[in-house]
mmCIF file of C-alpha atoms (C1' of nucleotides) in Angstrom:
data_model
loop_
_atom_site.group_PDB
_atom_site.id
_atom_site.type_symbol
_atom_site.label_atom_id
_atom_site.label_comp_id
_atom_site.label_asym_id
_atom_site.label_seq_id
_atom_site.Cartn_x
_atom_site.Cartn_y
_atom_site.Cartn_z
ATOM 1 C CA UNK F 1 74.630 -17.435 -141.097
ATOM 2 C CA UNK F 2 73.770 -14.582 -143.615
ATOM 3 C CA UNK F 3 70.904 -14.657 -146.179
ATOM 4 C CA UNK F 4 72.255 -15.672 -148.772
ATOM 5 C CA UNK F 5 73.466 -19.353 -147.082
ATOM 6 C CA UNK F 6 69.617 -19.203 -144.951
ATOM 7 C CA UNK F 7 68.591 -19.281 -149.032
ATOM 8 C CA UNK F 8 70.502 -22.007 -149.712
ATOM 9 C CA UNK F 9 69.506 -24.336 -147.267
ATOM 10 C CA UNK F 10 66.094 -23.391 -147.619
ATOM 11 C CA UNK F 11 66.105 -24.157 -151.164
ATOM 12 C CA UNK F 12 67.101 -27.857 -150.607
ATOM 13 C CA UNK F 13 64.827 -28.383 -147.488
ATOM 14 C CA UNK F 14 61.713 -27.329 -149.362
ATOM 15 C CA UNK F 15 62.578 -28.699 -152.446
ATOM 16 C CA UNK F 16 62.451 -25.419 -153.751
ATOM 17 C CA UNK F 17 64.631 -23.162 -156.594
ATOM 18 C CA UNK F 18 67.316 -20.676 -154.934
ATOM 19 C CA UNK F 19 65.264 -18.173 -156.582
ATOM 20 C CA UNK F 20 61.729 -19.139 -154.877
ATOM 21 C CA UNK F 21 63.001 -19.909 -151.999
ATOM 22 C CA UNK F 22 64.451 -16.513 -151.859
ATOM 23 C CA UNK F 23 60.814 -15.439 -152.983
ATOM 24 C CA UNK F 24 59.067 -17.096 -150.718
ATOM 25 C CA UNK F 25 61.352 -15.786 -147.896
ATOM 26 C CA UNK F 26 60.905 -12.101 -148.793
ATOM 27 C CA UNK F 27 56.978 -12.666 -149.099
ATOM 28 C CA UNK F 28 56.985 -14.033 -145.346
ATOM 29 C CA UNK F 29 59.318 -11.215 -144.026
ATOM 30 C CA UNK F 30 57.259 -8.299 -146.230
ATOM 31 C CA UNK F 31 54.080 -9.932 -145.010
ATOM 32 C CA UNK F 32 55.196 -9.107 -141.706
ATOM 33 C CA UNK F 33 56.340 -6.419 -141.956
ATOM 34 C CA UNK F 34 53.292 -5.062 -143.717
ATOM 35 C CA UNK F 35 50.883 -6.224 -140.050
ATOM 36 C CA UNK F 36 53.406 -4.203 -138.355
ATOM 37 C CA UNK F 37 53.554 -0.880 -140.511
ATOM 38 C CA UNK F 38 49.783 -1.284 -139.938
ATOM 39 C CA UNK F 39 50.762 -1.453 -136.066
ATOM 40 C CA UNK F 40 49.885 -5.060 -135.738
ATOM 41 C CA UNK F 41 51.170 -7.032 -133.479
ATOM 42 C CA UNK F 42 52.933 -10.634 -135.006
ATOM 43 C CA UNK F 43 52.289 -13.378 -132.411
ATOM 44 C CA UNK F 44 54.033 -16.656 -133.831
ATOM 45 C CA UNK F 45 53.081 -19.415 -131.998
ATOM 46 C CA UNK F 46 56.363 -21.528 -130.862
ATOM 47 C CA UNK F 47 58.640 -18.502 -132.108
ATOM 48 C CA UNK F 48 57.898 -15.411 -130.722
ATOM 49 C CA UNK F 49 56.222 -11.951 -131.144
ATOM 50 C CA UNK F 50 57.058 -8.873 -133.241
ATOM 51 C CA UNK F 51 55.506 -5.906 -132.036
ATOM 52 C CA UNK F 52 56.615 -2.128 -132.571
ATOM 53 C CA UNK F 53 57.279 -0.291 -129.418
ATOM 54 C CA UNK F 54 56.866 3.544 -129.320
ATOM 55 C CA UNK F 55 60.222 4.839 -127.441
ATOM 56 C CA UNK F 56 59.441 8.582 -125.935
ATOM 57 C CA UNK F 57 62.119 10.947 -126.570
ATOM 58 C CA UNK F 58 64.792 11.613 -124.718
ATOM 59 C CA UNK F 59 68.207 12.623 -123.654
ATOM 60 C CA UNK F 60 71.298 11.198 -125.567
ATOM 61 C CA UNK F 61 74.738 12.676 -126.100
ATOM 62 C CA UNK F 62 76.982 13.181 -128.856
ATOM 63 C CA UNK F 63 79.705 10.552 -127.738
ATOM 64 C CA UNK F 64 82.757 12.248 -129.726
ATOM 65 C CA UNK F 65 81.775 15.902 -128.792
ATOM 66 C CA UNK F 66 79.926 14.958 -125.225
ATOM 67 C CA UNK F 67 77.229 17.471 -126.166
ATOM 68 C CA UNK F 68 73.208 16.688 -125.057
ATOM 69 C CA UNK F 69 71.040 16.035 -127.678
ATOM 70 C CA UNK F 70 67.622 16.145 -127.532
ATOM 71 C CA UNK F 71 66.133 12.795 -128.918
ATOM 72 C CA UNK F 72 62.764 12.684 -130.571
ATOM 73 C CA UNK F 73 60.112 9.651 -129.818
ATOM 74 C CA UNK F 74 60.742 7.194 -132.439
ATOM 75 C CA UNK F 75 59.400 3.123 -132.901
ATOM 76 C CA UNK F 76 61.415 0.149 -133.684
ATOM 77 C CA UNK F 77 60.300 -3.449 -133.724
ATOM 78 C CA UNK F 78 61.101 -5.999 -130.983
ATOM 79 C CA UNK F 79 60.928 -9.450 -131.233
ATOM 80 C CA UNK F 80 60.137 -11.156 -127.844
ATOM 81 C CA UNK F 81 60.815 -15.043 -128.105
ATOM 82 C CA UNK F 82 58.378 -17.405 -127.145
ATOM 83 C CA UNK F 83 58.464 -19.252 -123.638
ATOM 84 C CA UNK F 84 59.682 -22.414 -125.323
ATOM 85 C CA UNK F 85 62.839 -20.467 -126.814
ATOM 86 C CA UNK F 86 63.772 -19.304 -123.783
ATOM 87 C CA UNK F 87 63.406 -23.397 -122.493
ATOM 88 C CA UNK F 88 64.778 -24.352 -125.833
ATOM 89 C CA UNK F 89 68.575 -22.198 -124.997
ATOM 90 C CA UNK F 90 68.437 -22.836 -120.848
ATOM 91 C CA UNK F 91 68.866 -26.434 -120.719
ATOM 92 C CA UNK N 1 47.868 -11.208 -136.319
ATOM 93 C CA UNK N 2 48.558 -14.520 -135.170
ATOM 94 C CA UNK N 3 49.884 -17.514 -137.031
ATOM 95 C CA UNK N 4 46.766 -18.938 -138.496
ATOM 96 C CA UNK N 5 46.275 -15.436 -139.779
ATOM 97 C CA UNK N 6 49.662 -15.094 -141.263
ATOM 98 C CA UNK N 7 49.659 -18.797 -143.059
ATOM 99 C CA UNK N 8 46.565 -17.686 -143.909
ATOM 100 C CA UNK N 9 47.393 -14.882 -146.116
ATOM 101 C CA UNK N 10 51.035 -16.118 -147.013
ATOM 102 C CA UNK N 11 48.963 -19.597 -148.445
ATOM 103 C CA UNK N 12 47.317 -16.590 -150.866
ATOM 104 C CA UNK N 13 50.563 -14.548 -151.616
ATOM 105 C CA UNK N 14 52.162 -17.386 -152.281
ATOM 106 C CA UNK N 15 49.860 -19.613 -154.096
ATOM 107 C CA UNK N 16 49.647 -22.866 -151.592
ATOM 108 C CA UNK N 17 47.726 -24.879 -149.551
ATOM 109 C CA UNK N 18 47.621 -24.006 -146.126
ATOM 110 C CA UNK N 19 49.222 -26.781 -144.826
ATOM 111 C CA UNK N 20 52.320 -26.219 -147.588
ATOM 112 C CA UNK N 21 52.215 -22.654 -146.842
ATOM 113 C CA UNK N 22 52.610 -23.949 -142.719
ATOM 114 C CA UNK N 23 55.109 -26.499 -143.548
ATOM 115 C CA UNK N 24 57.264 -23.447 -145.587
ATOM 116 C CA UNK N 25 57.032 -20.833 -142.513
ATOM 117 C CA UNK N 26 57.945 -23.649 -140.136
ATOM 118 C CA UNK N 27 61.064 -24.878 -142.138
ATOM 119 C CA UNK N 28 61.967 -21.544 -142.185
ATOM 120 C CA UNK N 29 61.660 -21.151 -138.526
ATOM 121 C CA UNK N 30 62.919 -24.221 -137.542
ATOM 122 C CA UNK N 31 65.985 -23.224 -139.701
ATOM 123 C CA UNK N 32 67.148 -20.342 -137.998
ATOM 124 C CA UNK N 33 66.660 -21.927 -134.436
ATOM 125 C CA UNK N 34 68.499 -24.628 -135.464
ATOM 126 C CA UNK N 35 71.854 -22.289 -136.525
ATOM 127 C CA UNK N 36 70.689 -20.220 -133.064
ATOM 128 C CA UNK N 37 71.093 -23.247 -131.211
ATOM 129 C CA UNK N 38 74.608 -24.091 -133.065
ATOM 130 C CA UNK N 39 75.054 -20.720 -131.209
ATOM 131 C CA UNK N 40 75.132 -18.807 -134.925
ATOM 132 C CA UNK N 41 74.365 -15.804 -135.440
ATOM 133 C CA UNK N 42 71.713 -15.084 -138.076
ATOM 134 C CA UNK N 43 71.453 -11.891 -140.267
ATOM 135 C CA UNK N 44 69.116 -11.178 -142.906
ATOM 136 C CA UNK N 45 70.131 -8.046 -144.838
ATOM 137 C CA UNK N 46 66.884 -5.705 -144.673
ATOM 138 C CA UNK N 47 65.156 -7.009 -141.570
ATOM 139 C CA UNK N 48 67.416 -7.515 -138.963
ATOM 140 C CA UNK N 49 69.675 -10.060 -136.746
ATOM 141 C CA UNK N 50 68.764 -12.888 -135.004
ATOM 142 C CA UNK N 51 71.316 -13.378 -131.838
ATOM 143 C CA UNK N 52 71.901 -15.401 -128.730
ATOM 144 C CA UNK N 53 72.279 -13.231 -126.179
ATOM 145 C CA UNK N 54 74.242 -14.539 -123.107
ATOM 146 C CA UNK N 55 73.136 -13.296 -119.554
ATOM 147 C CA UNK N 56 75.246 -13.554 -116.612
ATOM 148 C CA UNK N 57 73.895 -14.988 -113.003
ATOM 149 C CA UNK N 58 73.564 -11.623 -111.278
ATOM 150 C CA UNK N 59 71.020 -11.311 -107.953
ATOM 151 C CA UNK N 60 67.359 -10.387 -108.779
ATOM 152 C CA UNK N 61 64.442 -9.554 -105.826
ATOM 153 C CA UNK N 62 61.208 -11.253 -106.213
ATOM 154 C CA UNK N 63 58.985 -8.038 -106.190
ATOM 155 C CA UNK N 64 55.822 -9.270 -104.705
ATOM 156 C CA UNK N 65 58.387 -10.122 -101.304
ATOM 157 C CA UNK N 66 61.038 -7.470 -102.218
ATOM 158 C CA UNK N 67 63.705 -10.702 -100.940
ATOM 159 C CA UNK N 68 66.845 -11.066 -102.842
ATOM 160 C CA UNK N 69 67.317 -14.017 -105.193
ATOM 161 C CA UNK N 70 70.409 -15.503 -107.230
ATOM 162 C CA UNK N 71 69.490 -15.760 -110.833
ATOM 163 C CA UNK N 72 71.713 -17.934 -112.823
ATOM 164 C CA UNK N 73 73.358 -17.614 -116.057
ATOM 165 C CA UNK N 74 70.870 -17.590 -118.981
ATOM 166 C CA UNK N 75 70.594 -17.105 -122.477
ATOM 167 C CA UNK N 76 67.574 -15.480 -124.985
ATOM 168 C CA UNK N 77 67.508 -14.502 -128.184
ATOM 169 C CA UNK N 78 67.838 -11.317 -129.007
ATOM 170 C CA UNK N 79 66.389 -9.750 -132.505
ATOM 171 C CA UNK N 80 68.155 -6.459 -133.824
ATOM 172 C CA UNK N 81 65.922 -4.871 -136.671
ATOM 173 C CA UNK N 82 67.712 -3.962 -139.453
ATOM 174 C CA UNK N 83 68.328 -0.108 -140.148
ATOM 175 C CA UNK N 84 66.527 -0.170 -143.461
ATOM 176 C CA UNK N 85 63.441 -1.241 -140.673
ATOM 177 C CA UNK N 86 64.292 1.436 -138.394
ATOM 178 C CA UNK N 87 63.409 3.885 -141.173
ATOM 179 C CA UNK N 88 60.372 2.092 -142.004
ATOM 180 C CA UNK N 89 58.937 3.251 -138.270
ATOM 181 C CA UNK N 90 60.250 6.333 -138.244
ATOM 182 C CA UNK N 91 59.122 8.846 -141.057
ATOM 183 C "C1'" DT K 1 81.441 -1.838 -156.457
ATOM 184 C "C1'" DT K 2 78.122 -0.504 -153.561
ATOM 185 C "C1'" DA K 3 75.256 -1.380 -149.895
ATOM 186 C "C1'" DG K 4 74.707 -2.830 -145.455
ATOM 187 C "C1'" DT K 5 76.313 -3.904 -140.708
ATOM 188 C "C1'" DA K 6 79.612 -3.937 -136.578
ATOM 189 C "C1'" DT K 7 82.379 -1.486 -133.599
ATOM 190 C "C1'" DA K 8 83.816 1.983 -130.489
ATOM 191 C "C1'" DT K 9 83.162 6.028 -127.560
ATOM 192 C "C1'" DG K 10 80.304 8.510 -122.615
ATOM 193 C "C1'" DC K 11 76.462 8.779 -120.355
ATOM 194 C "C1'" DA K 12 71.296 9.715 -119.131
ATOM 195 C "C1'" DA K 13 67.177 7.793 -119.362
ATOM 196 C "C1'" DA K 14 64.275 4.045 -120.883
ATOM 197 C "C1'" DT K 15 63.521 -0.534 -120.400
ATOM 198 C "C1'" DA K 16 64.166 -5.466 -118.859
ATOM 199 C "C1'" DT K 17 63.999 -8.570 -115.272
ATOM 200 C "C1'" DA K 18 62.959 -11.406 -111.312
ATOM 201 C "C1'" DG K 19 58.265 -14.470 -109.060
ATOM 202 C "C1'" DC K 20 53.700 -14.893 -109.168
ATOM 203 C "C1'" DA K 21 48.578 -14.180 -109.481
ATOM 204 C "C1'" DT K 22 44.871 -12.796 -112.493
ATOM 205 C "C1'" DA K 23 42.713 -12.224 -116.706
ATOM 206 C "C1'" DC K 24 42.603 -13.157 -121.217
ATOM 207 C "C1'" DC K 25 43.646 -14.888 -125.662
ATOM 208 C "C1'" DC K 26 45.088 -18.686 -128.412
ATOM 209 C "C1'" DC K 27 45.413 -23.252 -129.757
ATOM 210 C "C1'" DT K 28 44.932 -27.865 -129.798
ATOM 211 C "C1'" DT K 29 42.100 -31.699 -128.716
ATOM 212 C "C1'" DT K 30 38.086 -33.986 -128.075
ATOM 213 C "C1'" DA E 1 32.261 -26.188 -132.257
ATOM 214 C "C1'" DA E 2 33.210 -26.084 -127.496
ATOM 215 C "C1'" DA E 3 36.311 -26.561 -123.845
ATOM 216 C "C1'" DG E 4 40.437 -27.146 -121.269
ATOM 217 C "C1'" DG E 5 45.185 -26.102 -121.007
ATOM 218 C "C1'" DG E 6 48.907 -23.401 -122.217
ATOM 219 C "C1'" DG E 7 50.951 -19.013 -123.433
ATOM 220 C "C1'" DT E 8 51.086 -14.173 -122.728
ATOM 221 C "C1'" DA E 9 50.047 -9.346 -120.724
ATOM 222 C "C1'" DT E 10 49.803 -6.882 -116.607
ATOM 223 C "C1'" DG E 11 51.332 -5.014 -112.262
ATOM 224 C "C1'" DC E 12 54.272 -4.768 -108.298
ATOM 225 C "C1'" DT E 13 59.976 -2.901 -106.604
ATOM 226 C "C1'" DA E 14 64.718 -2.353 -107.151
ATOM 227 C "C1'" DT E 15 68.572 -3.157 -109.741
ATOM 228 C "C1'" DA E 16 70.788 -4.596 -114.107
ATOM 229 C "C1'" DT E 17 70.991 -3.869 -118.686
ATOM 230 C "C1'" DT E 18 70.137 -1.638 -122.911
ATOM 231 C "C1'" DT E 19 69.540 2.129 -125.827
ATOM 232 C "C1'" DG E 20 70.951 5.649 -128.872
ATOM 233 C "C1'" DC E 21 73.014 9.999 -129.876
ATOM 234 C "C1'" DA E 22 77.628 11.314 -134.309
ATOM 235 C "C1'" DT E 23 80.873 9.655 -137.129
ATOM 236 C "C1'" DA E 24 84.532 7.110 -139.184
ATOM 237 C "C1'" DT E 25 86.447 2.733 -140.009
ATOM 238 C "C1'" DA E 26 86.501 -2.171 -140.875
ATOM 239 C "C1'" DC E 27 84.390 -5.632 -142.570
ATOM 240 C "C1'" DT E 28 80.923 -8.528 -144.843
ATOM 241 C "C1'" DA E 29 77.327 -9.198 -148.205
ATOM 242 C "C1'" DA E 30 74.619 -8.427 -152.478
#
DNA sequence: TTAGTATATGCAAATATAGCATACCCCTTT
DNA sequence: AAAGGGGTATGCTATATTTGCATATACTAA
């Protein structure tokens, strides 16, 4: 499922135009995003957690040339579902 | 931020009631579990991928007993930011 | 059309994971 | 508003798994 058909079903479960449903979509995913640029962590109750984790540099490797490369610390975001998710897909 | 906090603000940012504003973020939610349960893979261009990540059994150790234990088959989901979020973190 | 994402490659190092107790925070229910 | 119950973080060891480097290609989406 891409965006564009998540929009679409949206828009007829909340009753809502493509466009505001597309609206309303970015303003949830922006609003997120926005705790976490301000290194907040996201708990969602019954979902999960966004967080950003600080990675320390490293090691890597050029795969084509097999060179070493020194890799700088960097962040990304991780999303750790919620206990119920994990019950939700082990049944 | 928890949820309360993020209805919170989205029910300002998006001009609803609280409980609309809740109703929205949970339809939205509920959505994409529902297409991760159909075992679909959702992507939402500039934020990232929602997956179901199989796990095969493999043999664990309980580390308070350091005893070997059989771990069956599971599955989580699995969130893969996008790389426009990557470079959000990372400047 | 252009932007974004997946894949594929080798490999070192970071991280996840398993069970479980404790502490704590959240959340729902009186 | 207060409280009880549930969810989550932490810490422990050893192994399994993931990550991410460069870059081009293939494919899908906006």
């Amino acid at each position: 499922m891409n965006k564009k058909q998540l929009i679409t079903q949206l828009s007829g479960s909340l009753n809502l135009s493509k466009a505001d449903a597309e609206r309303t979509f970015d303003t949830i995913t922006n609003t997120i995003l926005d705790a976490l640029k301000g290194d907040d962590t996201v708990k969602i109750a019954g979902f999960g957690t966004y967080k950003v984790a600080k990675r320390k540099a490293r090691v890597g490797r050029n795969p084509r040339t097999g060179e070493q490369i020194q890799i700088g610390a960097s962040q990304k975001v991780k999303f750790l579902p919620a206990k119920s998710l994990k019950e939700m897909f082990n049944k």
